[in-house]
Amino acid sequence: KYMQNQTINSVKLGLFVMAGLFLLILTLYVLGKNRDLFGARFDLKTRFVDVNGLVEGNNVRYSGIDVGSVSKVLILNDTVIEVTMSIDKKMKGIIRSNAVTALGTDGLIGNRVVNISPSEGNAPYVEGGELLMSKPEISTQAMLQTLHRSNENIAAISEELRATVHRINT
């Protein structure tokens, strides 16, 4: 009798563990399907001088639509950083080999993203492994320096205009 109860308890425990394992696998599959972890993908590459905080896992967008993620950021030398992007397979008939990449921000101060934009012309569609051209990002620091110079110039012009108007009045 004791041996029979132990066997029944072992079977119950085994079924409970199997059910838990099945639920875990099902949950991972559902989460993976939403993130497209199990979907077919292909790689594209691009190169930048400065990635400004881009890391593996950041989004890749084509014309504003999420189509993949950054799978690798590799420093080739002191002036070139290669970014490998993992793109949904369904984009093979949409992205052309003359598309241009640029870095962007998700929101005002959000994560960095790679934006892929279509270019003029009738280039062939990507097959995987292509190196897309990139355009440099407009630096916030450069914009602030230009704005500072513009402000100084406007201040000088205003001062000269005020002096001229004062001379005309007198």
PDB file of N, CA, C and O in Angstrom, residues 35 54-62 65-70 85-87 102-104 106 111-115:
ATOM      1  N   ARG A  35       7.667  39.910 -29.617  1.00  0.00           N
ATOM      2  CA  ARG A  35       8.926  40.596 -29.901  1.00  0.00           C
ATOM      3  C   ARG A  35       9.567  40.050 -31.170  1.00  0.00           C
ATOM      4  O   ARG A  35      10.639  40.456 -31.546  1.00  0.00           O
ATOM      5  N   LEU A  54      24.047  54.356 -28.833  1.00  0.00           N
ATOM      6  CA  LEU A  54      23.319  53.234 -29.427  1.00  0.00           C
ATOM      7  C   LEU A  54      23.874  51.929 -28.859  1.00  0.00           C
ATOM      8  O   LEU A  54      25.083  51.751 -28.792  1.00  0.00           O
ATOM      9  N   VAL A  55      22.992  51.019 -28.429  1.00  0.00           N
ATOM     10  CA  VAL A  55      23.426  49.737 -27.865  1.00  0.00           C
ATOM     11  C   VAL A  55      22.639  48.599 -28.509  1.00  0.00           C
ATOM     12  O   VAL A  55      21.615  48.832 -29.155  1.00  0.00           O
ATOM     13  N   GLU A  56      23.119  47.389 -28.310  1.00  0.00           N
ATOM     14  CA  GLU A  56      22.429  46.213 -28.825  1.00  0.00           C
ATOM     15  C   GLU A  56      21.026  46.162 -28.228  1.00  0.00           C
ATOM     16  O   GLU A  56      20.837  46.430 -27.043  1.00  0.00           O
ATOM     17  N   GLY A  57      20.053  45.840 -29.067  1.00  0.00           N
ATOM     18  CA  GLY A  57      18.672  45.754 -28.611  1.00  0.00           C
ATOM     19  C   GLY A  57      17.841  46.985 -28.948  1.00  0.00           C
ATOM     20  O   GLY A  57      16.617  46.927 -28.887  1.00  0.00           O
ATOM     21  N   ASN A  58      18.505  48.106 -29.306  1.00  0.00           N
ATOM     22  CA  ASN A  58      17.750  49.294 -29.696  1.00  0.00           C
ATOM     23  C   ASN A  58      16.978  49.022 -30.990  1.00  0.00           C
ATOM     24  O   ASN A  58      17.355  48.161 -31.778  1.00  0.00           O
ATOM     25  N   ASN A  59      15.923  49.776 -31.215  1.00  0.00           N
ATOM     26  CA  ASN A  59      15.048  49.553 -32.372  1.00  0.00           C
ATOM     27  C   ASN A  59      15.671  50.038 -33.672  1.00  0.00           C
ATOM     28  O   ASN A  59      16.478  50.967 -33.686  1.00  0.00           O
ATOM     29  N   VAL A  60      15.240  49.409 -34.765  1.00  0.00           N
ATOM     30  CA  VAL A  60      15.554  49.851 -36.123  1.00  0.00           C
ATOM     31  C   VAL A  60      14.213  50.146 -36.789  1.00  0.00           C
ATOM     32  O   VAL A  60      13.287  49.333 -36.704  1.00  0.00           O
ATOM     33  N   ARG A  61      14.107  51.312 -37.417  1.00  0.00           N
ATOM     34  CA  ARG A  61      12.855  51.714 -38.053  1.00  0.00           C
ATOM     35  C   ARG A  61      13.072  51.985 -39.534  1.00  0.00           C
ATOM     36  O   ARG A  61      14.107  52.511 -39.926  1.00  0.00           O
ATOM     37  N   TYR A  62      12.073  51.609 -40.313  1.00  0.00           N
ATOM     38  CA  TYR A  62      12.053  51.940 -41.733  1.00  0.00           C
ATOM     39  C   TYR A  62      10.856  52.855 -41.945  1.00  0.00           C
ATOM     40  O   TYR A  62       9.721  52.445 -41.706  1.00  0.00           O
ATOM     41  N   ILE A  65       8.496  52.912 -38.990  1.00  0.00           N
ATOM     42  CA  ILE A  65       7.878  51.667 -38.526  1.00  0.00           C
ATOM     43  C   ILE A  65       8.972  50.743 -38.000  1.00  0.00           C
ATOM     44  O   ILE A  65       9.992  50.529 -38.665  1.00  0.00           O
ATOM     45  N   ASP A  66       8.757  50.175 -36.803  1.00  0.00           N
ATOM     46  CA  ASP A  66       9.733  49.244 -36.241  1.00  0.00           C
ATOM     47  C   ASP A  66       9.835  47.999 -37.114  1.00  0.00           C
ATOM     48  O   ASP A  66       8.830  47.331 -37.357  1.00  0.00           O
ATOM     49  N   VAL A  67      11.050  47.719 -37.600  1.00  0.00           N
ATOM     50  CA  VAL A  67      11.258  46.559 -38.476  1.00  0.00           C
ATOM     51  C   VAL A  67      12.350  45.626 -37.973  1.00  0.00           C
ATOM     52  O   VAL A  67      12.628  44.610 -38.604  1.00  0.00           O
ATOM     53  N   GLY A  68      12.970  45.960 -36.846  1.00  0.00           N
ATOM     54  CA  GLY A  68      14.038  45.113 -36.343  1.00  0.00           C
ATOM     55  C   GLY A  68      14.718  45.725 -35.147  1.00  0.00           C
ATOM     56  O   GLY A  68      14.185  46.630 -34.505  1.00  0.00           O
ATOM     57  N   SER A  69      15.914  45.210 -34.868  1.00  0.00           N
ATOM     58  CA  SER A  69      16.672  45.703 -33.727  1.00  0.00           C
ATOM     59  C   SER A  69      18.162  45.648 -34.036  1.00  0.00           C
ATOM     60  O   SER A  69      18.601  44.976 -34.961  1.00  0.00           O
ATOM     61  N   VAL A  70      18.920  46.375 -33.239  1.00  0.00           N
ATOM     62  CA  VAL A  70      20.382  46.383 -33.373  1.00  0.00           C
ATOM     63  C   VAL A  70      20.898  45.112 -32.719  1.00  0.00           C
ATOM     64  O   VAL A  70      20.610  44.839 -31.557  1.00  0.00           O
ATOM     65  N   MET A  85      22.275  45.206 -37.957  1.00  0.00           N
ATOM     66  CA  MET A  85      20.854  45.285 -37.641  1.00  0.00           C
ATOM     67  C   MET A  85      20.176  43.974 -38.044  1.00  0.00           C
ATOM     68  O   MET A  85      20.406  43.478 -39.137  1.00  0.00           O
ATOM     69  N   SER A  86      19.346  43.444 -37.171  1.00  0.00           N
ATOM     70  CA  SER A  86      18.567  42.246 -37.452  1.00  0.00           C
ATOM     71  C   SER A  86      17.174  42.696 -37.877  1.00  0.00           C
ATOM     72  O   SER A  86      16.432  43.281 -37.092  1.00  0.00           O
ATOM     73  N   ILE A  87      16.830  42.434 -39.146  1.00  0.00           N
ATOM     74  CA  ILE A  87      15.610  42.961 -39.759  1.00  0.00           C
ATOM     75  C   ILE A  87      14.634  41.829 -40.043  1.00  0.00           C
ATOM     76  O   ILE A  87      15.037  40.724 -40.417  1.00  0.00           O
ATOM     77  N   ALA A 102      20.324  56.609 -40.559  1.00  0.00           N
ATOM     78  CA  ALA A 102      20.683  57.751 -39.720  1.00  0.00           C
ATOM     79  C   ALA A 102      20.304  57.417 -38.286  1.00  0.00           C
ATOM     80  O   ALA A 102      19.385  56.627 -38.042  1.00  0.00           O
ATOM     81  N   LEU A 103      21.011  57.996 -37.356  1.00  0.00           N
ATOM     82  CA  LEU A 103      20.684  57.789 -35.952  1.00  0.00           C
ATOM     83  C   LEU A 103      19.591  58.756 -35.544  1.00  0.00           C
ATOM     84  O   LEU A 103      19.533  59.891 -36.024  1.00  0.00           O
ATOM     85  N   GLY A 104      18.725  58.320 -34.663  1.00  0.00           N
ATOM     86  CA  GLY A 104      17.670  59.168 -34.146  1.00  0.00           C
ATOM     87  C   GLY A 104      17.421  58.844 -32.692  1.00  0.00           C
ATOM     88  O   GLY A 104      18.106  58.020 -32.087  1.00  0.00           O
ATOM     89  N   ASP A 106      14.283  58.008 -29.795  1.00  0.00           N
ATOM     90  CA  ASP A 106      12.901  57.596 -29.578  1.00  0.00           C
ATOM     91  C   ASP A 106      12.284  58.565 -28.572  1.00  0.00           C
ATOM     92  O   ASP A 106      12.449  58.403 -27.376  1.00  0.00           O
ATOM     93  N   ASN A 111      15.484  56.309 -25.969  1.00  0.00           N
ATOM     94  CA  ASN A 111      16.525  55.428 -26.500  1.00  0.00           C
ATOM     95  C   ASN A 111      16.939  55.863 -27.901  1.00  0.00           C
ATOM     96  O   ASN A 111      16.171  56.457 -28.636  1.00  0.00           O
ATOM     97  N   ARG A 112      18.138  55.493 -28.267  1.00  0.00           N
ATOM     98  CA  ARG A 112      18.634  55.746 -29.615  1.00  0.00           C
ATOM     99  C   ARG A 112      18.013  54.721 -30.559  1.00  0.00           C
ATOM    100  O   ARG A 112      17.774  53.568 -30.182  1.00  0.00           O
ATOM    101  N   VAL A 113      17.754  55.115 -31.783  1.00  0.00           N
ATOM    102  CA  VAL A 113      17.225  54.214 -32.804  1.00  0.00           C
ATOM    103  C   VAL A 113      18.006  54.431 -34.101  1.00  0.00           C
ATOM    104  O   VAL A 113      18.614  55.482 -34.300  1.00  0.00           O
ATOM    105  N   VAL A 114      17.986  53.419 -34.959  1.00  0.00           N
ATOM    106  CA  VAL A 114      18.543  53.556 -36.305  1.00  0.00           C
ATOM    107  C   VAL A 114      17.356  53.709 -37.247  1.00  0.00           C
ATOM    108  O   VAL A 114      16.465  52.855 -37.278  1.00  0.00           O
ATOM    109  N   ASN A 115      17.320  54.809 -37.971  1.00  0.00           N
ATOM    110  CA  ASN A 115      16.256  55.056 -38.942  1.00  0.00           C
ATOM    111  C   ASN A 115      16.770  54.729 -40.337  1.00  0.00           C
ATOM    112  O   ASN A 115      17.820  55.228 -40.743  1.00  0.00           O
TER     113      ASN A 115
END
